[in-house]
PDB file of C-alpha atoms in Angstrom:
ATOM      1  CA  UNK A 186      -2.368  -5.217  -4.347  1.00  0.00           C
ATOM      2  CA  UNK A 187      -1.180  -1.894  -4.944  1.00  0.00           C
ATOM      3  CA  UNK A 188       2.749  -1.679  -4.946  1.00  0.00           C
ATOM      4  CA  UNK A 189       5.072   1.336  -5.040  1.00  0.00           C
ATOM      5  CA  UNK A 190       8.334  -0.446  -4.973  1.00  0.00           C
ATOM      6  CA  UNK A 191      10.628  -2.603  -3.005  1.00  0.00           C
ATOM      7  CA  UNK A 192      13.643  -2.101  -1.093  1.00  0.00           C
ATOM      8  CA  UNK A 193      16.576  -4.754  -0.030  1.00  0.00           C
ATOM      9  CA  UNK A 194      18.702  -4.141   2.595  1.00  0.00           C
ATOM     10  CA  UNK A 195      19.160  -6.458   5.837  1.00  0.00           C
ATOM     11  CA  UNK A 196      15.494  -7.164   4.651  1.00  0.00           C
ATOM     12  CA  UNK A 197      12.900  -7.105   2.354  1.00  0.00           C
ATOM     13  CA  UNK A 198      10.784  -3.934   2.658  1.00  0.00           C
ATOM     14  CA  UNK A 199       7.693  -4.235   0.595  1.00  0.00           C
ATOM     15  CA  UNK A 200       6.167  -0.404   0.546  1.00  0.00           C
ATOM     16  CA  UNK A 201       2.340  -0.385  -0.625  1.00  0.00           C
ATOM     17  CA  UNK A 202       0.747   2.397  -2.633  1.00  0.00           C
ATOM     18  CA  UNK A 203      -1.692   4.956  -0.943  1.00  0.00           C
ATOM     19  CA  UNK A 204      -2.438   6.174   2.562  1.00  0.00           C
ATOM     20  CA  UNK A 205      -5.502   7.300   4.440  1.00  0.00           C
ATOM     21  CA  UNK A 206      -2.967   9.750   6.609  1.00  0.00           C
ATOM     22  CA  UNK A 207      -1.145  13.075   5.141  1.00  0.00           C
ATOM     23  CA  UNK A 208       1.635  13.254   7.830  1.00  0.00           C
ATOM     24  CA  UNK A 209       3.724  16.343   7.441  1.00  0.00           C
ATOM     25  CA  UNK A 210       7.112  14.635   8.208  1.00  0.00           C
ATOM     26  CA  UNK A 211       6.811  11.670   5.977  1.00  0.00           C
ATOM     27  CA  UNK A 212       9.801  10.740   3.801  1.00  0.00           C
ATOM     28  CA  UNK A 213       8.011   8.130   1.766  1.00  0.00           C
ATOM     29  CA  UNK A 214       8.064   8.995  -1.782  1.00  0.00           C
ATOM     30  CA  UNK A 215       5.922   6.501  -4.011  1.00  0.00           C
ATOM     31  CA  UNK A 216       8.052   5.192  -7.198  1.00  0.00           C
ATOM     32  CA  UNK A 217       5.091   3.409  -8.967  1.00  0.00           C
ATOM     33  CA  UNK A 218       1.573   2.149  -8.831  1.00  0.00           C
ATOM     34  CA  UNK A 219       1.708  -1.103  -9.909  1.00  0.00           C
ATOM     35  CA  UNK A 220      -1.280  -3.779  -9.340  1.00  0.00           C
ATOM     36  CA  UNK A 221      -0.300  -7.598  -8.890  1.00  0.00           C
ATOM     37  CA  UNK A 222      -1.988 -10.497  -7.759  1.00  0.00           C
ATOM     38  CA  UNK A 223      -1.291 -11.600  -4.088  1.00  0.00           C
ATOM     39  CA  UNK A 224       0.301 -14.954  -6.027  1.00  0.00           C
ATOM     40  CA  UNK A 225       2.181 -12.417  -8.486  1.00  0.00           C
ATOM     41  CA  UNK A 226       3.661 -10.511  -5.494  1.00  0.00           C
ATOM     42  CA  UNK A 227       4.664 -13.490  -3.701  1.00  0.00           C
ATOM     43  CA  UNK A 228       6.422 -15.399  -6.285  1.00  0.00           C
ATOM     44  CA  UNK A 229       8.423 -11.756  -6.969  1.00  0.00           C
ATOM     45  CA  UNK A 230       9.181 -11.481  -3.099  1.00  0.00           C
ATOM     46  CA  UNK A 231      10.260 -15.417  -3.066  1.00  0.00           C
ATOM     47  CA  UNK A 232      12.720 -14.852  -5.758  1.00  0.00           C
ATOM     48  CA  UNK A 233      14.289 -11.838  -4.374  1.00  0.00           C
ATOM     49  CA  UNK A 234      14.402 -13.586  -0.879  1.00  0.00           C
ATOM     50  CA  UNK A 235      16.370 -16.271  -3.064  1.00  0.00           C
ATOM     51  CA  UNK A 236      18.888 -13.856  -4.751  1.00  0.00           C
ATOM     52  CA  UNK A 237      19.714 -11.870  -1.681  1.00  0.00           C
ATOM     53  CA  UNK A 238      19.311 -14.884   0.827  1.00  0.00           C
ATOM     54  CA  UNK A 239      17.041 -12.764   2.546  1.00  0.00           C
ATOM     55  CA  UNK A 240      13.999 -14.216   4.809  1.00  0.00           C
ATOM     56  CA  UNK A 241      12.603 -11.345   6.798  1.00  0.00           C
ATOM     57  CA  UNK A 242       9.987  -9.041   5.560  1.00  0.00           C
ATOM     58  CA  UNK A 243       8.597  -5.609   6.703  1.00  0.00           C
ATOM     59  CA  UNK A 244       4.988  -4.712   4.821  1.00  0.00           C
ATOM     60  CA  UNK A 245       4.934  -0.815   5.003  1.00  0.00           C
ATOM     61  CA  UNK A 246       4.268   2.054   2.745  1.00  0.00           C
ATOM     62  CA  UNK A 247       1.991   3.936   2.655  1.00  0.00           C
ATOM     63  CA  UNK A 248      -0.818   2.225   4.638  1.00  0.00           C
ATOM     64  CA  UNK A 249      -0.598  -1.679   4.369  1.00  0.00           C
ATOM     65  CA  UNK A 250      -4.024  -2.061   6.050  1.00  0.00           C
ATOM     66  CA  UNK A 251      -6.216  -0.205   3.286  1.00  0.00           C
ATOM     67  CA  UNK A 252      -5.187  -2.946   0.749  1.00  0.00           C
ATOM     68  CA  UNK A 253      -8.120  -5.748   0.590  1.00  0.00           C
ATOM     69  CA  UNK A 254      -5.917  -8.224  -0.578  1.00  0.00           C
ATOM     70  CA  UNK A 255      -3.247  -7.946   2.538  1.00  0.00           C
ATOM     71  CA  UNK A 256      -4.473 -10.871   4.515  1.00  0.00           C
ATOM     72  CA  UNK A 257      -4.081 -13.354   1.617  1.00  0.00           C
ATOM     73  CA  UNK A 258      -0.641 -11.880   0.729  1.00  0.00           C
ATOM     74  CA  UNK A 259       0.050 -12.586   4.671  1.00  0.00           C
ATOM     75  CA  UNK A 260      -0.966 -16.213   4.346  1.00  0.00           C
ATOM     76  CA  UNK A 261       1.027 -16.945   1.507  1.00  0.00           C
ATOM     77  CA  UNK A 262       4.361 -15.248   3.433  1.00  0.00           C
ATOM     78  CA  UNK A 263       3.283 -17.346   6.486  1.00  0.00           C
ATOM     79  CA  UNK A 264       6.238 -19.979   7.048  1.00  0.00           C
ATOM     80  CA  UNK A 265       8.437 -18.987   4.324  1.00  0.00           C
ATOM     81  CA  UNK A 266       9.256 -15.617   6.019  1.00  0.00           C
ATOM     82  CA  UNK A 267       9.375 -13.625   8.951  1.00  0.00           C
ATOM     83  CA  UNK A 268       6.762 -10.757   8.226  1.00  0.00           C
ATOM     84  CA  UNK A 269       6.322  -7.481  10.004  1.00  0.00           C
ATOM     85  CA  UNK A 270       3.462  -5.101   9.258  1.00  0.00           C
ATOM     86  CA  UNK A 271       4.172  -1.297  10.075  1.00  0.00           C
ATOM     87  CA  UNK A 272       1.070   0.394  10.219  1.00  0.00           C
ATOM     88  CA  UNK A 273      -0.848   3.604  11.455  1.00  0.00           C
ATOM     89  CA  UNK A 274      -3.339   1.407  12.785  1.00  0.00           C
ATOM     90  CA  UNK A 275      -6.711   3.270  11.962  1.00  0.00           C
ATOM     91  CA  UNK A 276      -8.045   0.356   9.783  1.00  0.00           C
ATOM     92  CA  UNK A 277      -6.018  -2.193  11.824  1.00  0.00           C
ATOM     93  CA  UNK A 278      -8.866  -3.608  13.223  1.00  0.00           C
ATOM     94  CA  UNK A 279     -10.749  -4.400  10.410  1.00  0.00           C
ATOM     95  CA  UNK A 280      -7.922  -6.734   8.978  1.00  0.00           C
ATOM     96  CA  UNK A 281      -6.571  -8.182  12.614  1.00  0.00           C
ATOM     97  CA  UNK A 282      -8.369 -11.462  12.631  1.00  0.00           C
ATOM     98  CA  UNK A 283      -7.296 -12.527   9.086  1.00  0.00           C
ATOM     99  CA  UNK A 284      -3.601 -11.392   9.365  1.00  0.00           C
ATOM    100  CA  UNK A 285      -0.869 -13.995   9.559  1.00  0.00           C
ATOM    101  CA  UNK A 286       2.208 -12.197  10.684  1.00  0.00           C
ATOM    102  CA  UNK A 287       5.091 -12.491  13.300  1.00  0.00           C
ATOM    103  CA  UNK A 288       5.061  -8.824  14.691  1.00  0.00           C
ATOM    104  CA  UNK A 289       2.520  -5.542  14.125  1.00  0.00           C
ATOM    105  CA  UNK A 290       4.301  -2.319  14.617  1.00  0.00           C
ATOM    106  CA  UNK A 291       1.592   0.740  15.076  1.00  0.00           C
ATOM    107  CA  UNK A 292       3.054   4.052  14.785  1.00  0.00           C
ATOM    108  CA  UNK A 293       0.954   6.658  17.209  1.00  0.00           C
ATOM    109  CA  UNK A 294       1.958  10.245  16.029  1.00  0.00           C
ATOM    110  CA  UNK A 295       0.397  11.941  19.087  1.00  0.00           C
ATOM    111  CA  UNK A 296      -1.989  10.655  22.330  1.00  0.00           C
ATOM    112  CA  UNK A 297      -3.311  14.108  21.827  1.00  0.00           C
ATOM    113  CA  UNK A 298      -6.153  14.507  19.171  1.00  0.00           C
ATOM    114  CA  UNK A 299      -5.482  18.121  18.278  1.00  0.00           C
ATOM    115  CA  UNK A 300      -1.856  17.118  17.799  1.00  0.00           C
ATOM    116  CA  UNK A 301      -2.793  14.122  15.465  1.00  0.00           C
ATOM    117  CA  UNK A 302      -5.220  16.009  13.160  1.00  0.00           C
ATOM    118  CA  UNK A 303      -2.211  18.750  12.984  1.00  0.00           C
ATOM    119  CA  UNK A 304       0.196  16.100  11.831  1.00  0.00           C
ATOM    120  CA  UNK A 305      -2.338  13.628  10.008  1.00  0.00           C
ATOM    121  CA  UNK A 306      -5.116  15.685   8.958  1.00  0.00           C
ATOM    122  CA  UNK A 307      -6.887  12.454  10.806  1.00  0.00           C
ATOM    123  CA  UNK A 308      -8.251  11.967  14.214  1.00  0.00           C
ATOM    124  CA  UNK A 309      -6.292   9.433  16.369  1.00  0.00           C
ATOM    125  CA  UNK A 310      -9.866   7.972  17.637  1.00  0.00           C
ATOM    126  CA  UNK A 311      -9.188   4.640  15.570  1.00  0.00           C
ATOM    127  CA  UNK A 312      -5.869   4.164  16.123  1.00  0.00           C
ATOM    128  CA  UNK A 313      -6.288   4.314  20.099  1.00  0.00           C
ATOM    129  CA  UNK A 314      -9.202   1.948  19.655  1.00  0.00           C
ATOM    130  CA  UNK A 315      -6.585  -0.630  17.856  1.00  0.00           C
ATOM    131  CA  UNK A 316      -3.768  -0.010  20.335  1.00  0.00           C
ATOM    132  CA  UNK A 317      -6.364  -1.044  23.340  1.00  0.00           C
ATOM    133  CA  UNK A 318      -7.616  -3.880  21.363  1.00  0.00           C
ATOM    134  CA  UNK A 319      -4.090  -5.002  21.030  1.00  0.00           C
ATOM    135  CA  UNK A 320      -3.423  -4.216  24.770  1.00  0.00           C
ATOM    136  CA  UNK A 321      -6.276  -6.160  25.898  1.00  0.00           C
ATOM    137  CA  UNK A 322      -5.639  -9.165  24.097  1.00  0.00           C
ATOM    138  CA  UNK A 323      -1.918  -9.415  24.072  1.00  0.00           C
ATOM    139  CA  UNK A 324      -2.091 -12.896  25.902  1.00  0.00           C
ATOM    140  CA  UNK A 325      -4.144 -14.319  22.770  1.00  0.00           C
ATOM    141  CA  UNK A 326      -2.488 -12.731  19.926  1.00  0.00           C
ATOM    142  CA  UNK A 327      -0.225 -14.954  17.396  1.00  0.00           C
ATOM    143  CA  UNK A 328       2.185 -11.981  16.762  1.00  0.00           C
ATOM    144  CA  UNK A 329       4.338  -9.579  18.797  1.00  0.00           C
ATOM    145  CA  UNK A 330       3.285  -6.214  19.201  1.00  0.00           C
ATOM    146  CA  UNK A 331       5.332  -2.702  19.022  1.00  0.00           C
ATOM    147  CA  UNK A 332       3.834   0.857  19.443  1.00  0.00           C
ATOM    148  CA  UNK A 333       6.169   3.484  18.142  1.00  0.00           C
ATOM    149  CA  UNK A 334       6.275   7.279  18.142  1.00  0.00           C
ATOM    150  CA  UNK A 335       8.396   9.959  15.943  1.00  0.00           C
ATOM    151  CA  UNK A 336      10.217  12.707  18.279  1.00  0.00           C
ATOM    152  CA  UNK A 337       9.639  15.980  16.850  1.00  0.00           C
ATOM    153  CA  UNK A 338      10.948  18.717  19.032  1.00  0.00           C
ATOM    154  CA  UNK A 339       7.934  21.346  19.359  1.00  0.00           C
ATOM    155  CA  UNK A 340       5.404  19.334  18.496  1.00  0.00           C
ATOM    156  CA  UNK A 341       5.715  15.440  19.964  1.00  0.00           C
ATOM    157  CA  UNK A 342       8.011  16.268  22.361  1.00  0.00           C
ATOM    158  CA  UNK A 343       9.249  14.803  25.858  1.00  0.00           C
ATOM    159  CA  UNK A 344       5.999  15.565  27.884  1.00  0.00           C
ATOM    160  CA  UNK A 345       3.778  13.835  24.835  1.00  0.00           C
ATOM    161  CA  UNK A 346       6.222  10.720  24.784  1.00  0.00           C
ATOM    162  CA  UNK A 347       5.643  10.776  28.422  1.00  0.00           C
ATOM    163  CA  UNK A 348       1.581  10.726  28.182  1.00  0.00           C
ATOM    164  CA  UNK A 349       1.744   8.122  25.391  1.00  0.00           C
ATOM    165  CA  UNK A 350       4.212   5.718  27.209  1.00  0.00           C
ATOM    166  CA  UNK A 351       1.693   6.114  30.433  1.00  0.00           C
ATOM    167  CA  UNK A 352      -1.269   5.297  27.894  1.00  0.00           C
ATOM    168  CA  UNK A 353       0.377   1.828  26.618  1.00  0.00           C
ATOM    169  CA  UNK A 354       1.823   1.506  29.724  1.00  0.00           C
ATOM    170  CA  UNK A 355      -1.556   0.338  30.989  1.00  0.00           C
ATOM    171  CA  UNK A 356      -0.621  -3.061  28.946  1.00  0.00           C
ATOM    172  CA  UNK A 357       3.092  -2.656  29.137  1.00  0.00           C
ATOM    173  CA  UNK A 358       3.633  -2.905  25.236  1.00  0.00           C
ATOM    174  CA  UNK A 359       6.960  -2.853  23.771  1.00  0.00           C
ATOM    175  CA  UNK A 360       7.831   1.082  22.815  1.00  0.00           C
ATOM    176  CA  UNK A 361      10.124   2.375  20.106  1.00  0.00           C
ATOM    177  CA  UNK A 362      11.084   5.995  20.164  1.00  0.00           C
ATOM    178  CA  UNK A 363      11.968   7.179  16.633  1.00  0.00           C
ATOM    179  CA  UNK A 364      14.220  10.466  16.197  1.00  0.00           C
ATOM    180  CA  UNK A 365      12.512  13.004  13.898  1.00  0.00           C
ATOM    181  CA  UNK A 366      14.277  13.262  10.405  1.00  0.00           C
ATOM    182  CA  UNK A 367      14.026  16.658   8.942  1.00  0.00           C
ATOM    183  CA  UNK A 368      12.406  16.441   5.575  1.00  0.00           C
ATOM    184  CA  UNK A 369       8.829  18.095   4.513  1.00  0.00           C
ATOM    185  CA  UNK A 370       8.399  19.279   8.282  1.00  0.00           C
ATOM    186  CA  UNK A 371      11.056  21.911   8.934  1.00  0.00           C
ATOM    187  CA  UNK A 372      11.328  21.086  12.790  1.00  0.00           C
ATOM    188  CA  UNK A 373      14.834  20.272  13.741  1.00  0.00           C
ATOM    189  CA  UNK A 374      16.238  16.300  14.832  1.00  0.00           C
ATOM    190  CA  UNK A 375      16.117  15.603  18.338  1.00  0.00           C
ATOM    191  CA  UNK A 376      19.574  15.819  20.399  1.00  0.00           C
ATOM    192  CA  UNK A 377      21.069  12.840  21.743  1.00  0.00           C
ATOM    193  CA  UNK A 378      20.064  14.090  25.463  1.00  0.00           C
ATOM    194  CA  UNK A 379      16.372  14.420  24.397  1.00  0.00           C
ATOM    195  CA  UNK A 380      16.046  11.444  23.165  1.00  0.00           C
ATOM    196  CA  UNK A 381      17.463   9.974  26.176  1.00  0.00           C
ATOM    197  CA  UNK A 382      14.996  12.179  28.250  1.00  0.00           C
ATOM    198  CA  UNK A 383      11.948  10.681  26.591  1.00  0.00           C
ATOM    199  CA  UNK A 384      13.062   7.005  26.684  1.00  0.00           C
ATOM    200  CA  UNK A 385      13.777   7.539  30.831  1.00  0.00           C
ATOM    201  CA  UNK A 386      10.036   9.000  31.210  1.00  0.00           C
ATOM    202  CA  UNK A 387       9.015   6.161  29.146  1.00  0.00           C
ATOM    203  CA  UNK A 388      10.581   3.877  31.174  1.00  0.00           C
ATOM    204  CA  UNK A 389       8.721   5.141  34.431  1.00  0.00           C
ATOM    205  CA  UNK A 390       5.596   3.146  32.758  1.00  0.00           C
ATOM    206  CA  UNK A 391       7.174   0.432  30.347  1.00  0.00           C
ATOM    207  CA  UNK A 392       9.541  -2.477  30.701  1.00  0.00           C
ATOM    208  CA  UNK A 393      10.413  -2.338  27.015  1.00  0.00           C
ATOM    209  CA  UNK A 394      11.680   1.085  25.658  1.00  0.00           C
ATOM    210  CA  UNK A 395      13.984   1.565  22.609  1.00  0.00           C
ATOM    211  CA  UNK A 396      14.991   4.176  20.580  1.00  0.00           C
ATOM    212  CA  UNK A 397      16.385   4.933  17.355  1.00  0.00           C
ATOM    213  CA  UNK A 398      20.128   5.660  18.900  1.00  0.00           C
ATOM    214  CA  UNK A 399      20.412   2.026  19.629  1.00  0.00           C
ATOM    215  CA  UNK A 400      18.957   0.576  16.397  1.00  0.00           C
ATOM    216  CA  UNK A 401      18.253   1.918  12.911  1.00  0.00           C
ATOM    217  CA  UNK A 402      15.091   0.242  11.441  1.00  0.00           C
ATOM    218  CA  UNK A 403      15.149   2.031   8.203  1.00  0.00           C
ATOM    219  CA  UNK A 404      18.411   1.056   6.428  1.00  0.00           C
ATOM    220  CA  UNK A 405      19.367   2.289   3.345  1.00  0.00           C
ATOM    221  CA  UNK A 406      19.015   0.009   0.596  1.00  0.00           C
ATOM    222  CA  UNK A 407      18.321  -0.880  -3.135  1.00  0.00           C
ATOM    223  CA  UNK A 408      15.075  -0.051  -4.708  1.00  0.00           C
ATOM    224  CA  UNK A 409      13.505  -2.499  -6.809  1.00  0.00           C
ATOM    225  CA  UNK A 410      10.660  -1.407  -9.223  1.00  0.00           C
ATOM    226  CA  UNK A 411       8.105  -3.594 -10.461  1.00  0.00           C
ATOM    227  CA  UNK A 412       6.612  -2.745 -14.206  1.00  0.00           C
ATOM    228  CA  UNK A 413       4.652  -5.596 -15.959  1.00  0.00           C
ATOM    229  CA  UNK A 414       5.980  -8.396 -13.944  1.00  0.00           C
ATOM    230  CA  UNK A 415       9.434  -7.368 -14.841  1.00  0.00           C
ATOM    231  CA  UNK A 416      11.629  -6.578 -11.742  1.00  0.00           C
ATOM    232  CA  UNK A 417      14.181  -3.498 -12.462  1.00  0.00           C
ATOM    233  CA  UNK A 418      16.886  -2.748  -9.585  1.00  0.00           C
ATOM    234  CA  UNK A 419      17.311   1.306  -9.079  1.00  0.00           C
ATOM    235  CA  UNK A 420      19.999   2.008  -6.682  1.00  0.00           C
TER     236      UNK A 420
END
C-alpha cells in the first residue's frame, strides 16, 4: 500500500497516499509516499496499537479504495481492530464485497452534480450509485454505514443538506454533518445556528442525524511517518 503517514490520538488513523478527487476544501497534506506490503503495514499498526493501547483504526486519506491491496489489509485487521473506512465512495463498489470492516463512512460532497464538480472536479454519479447500493442492501451488510457532508456556507448550505437528507432518507441511513473549517477554500465556518438548522431539516427525513458540534471526529494527535520500515514520531 502507498502510505502518507499515521496519526495517533484516541484512535489510530491510517492516511493513504493519492486521491482521484481534487477537493477545494481538503485539509489533507500528504507527508510522504511509502510503499509497504500489507503484512508489513499490519505489523506496524499492531505495534502502535500495543504501545498506545488502541484497538480502533480509521483508514482514510487520500482515497483508500484506490489502493489495490486494501481488502487484504482489512482482512488482517478483522478481529484484531475495530476498523472504519472513510471514503469518497467513487470506487467503493469495486471493493465492497472484499472488505472486512466494521463501519463504512461515505462523504457525499453534494447531491447537485454541478456543485460536486466545482468542489471536486469529478461527477458524483459513482458516489450516488455506491450510496444507493448501501441503502438497498443495508440489511445484508456486515458493517455499519454512515453518510457525511461538509456544510460550507454559500456552496453547500442548509438547502443542499436538506436535499441530501431527503435522498438518503429513502433508506434512513445515519447522517453526519461536518462544519467547514476554512483552509484552502476561502469560505466562512458555519455558525452554530446554521449547523442546527441543517440538522433540523435533515431530521425531517432521517432518524439518526449528528453534527460536528456534538462529536469531533478528527482529533489532533501525533503524526508517525514510516520510512524504510522505521517508525519516526513527529508531533
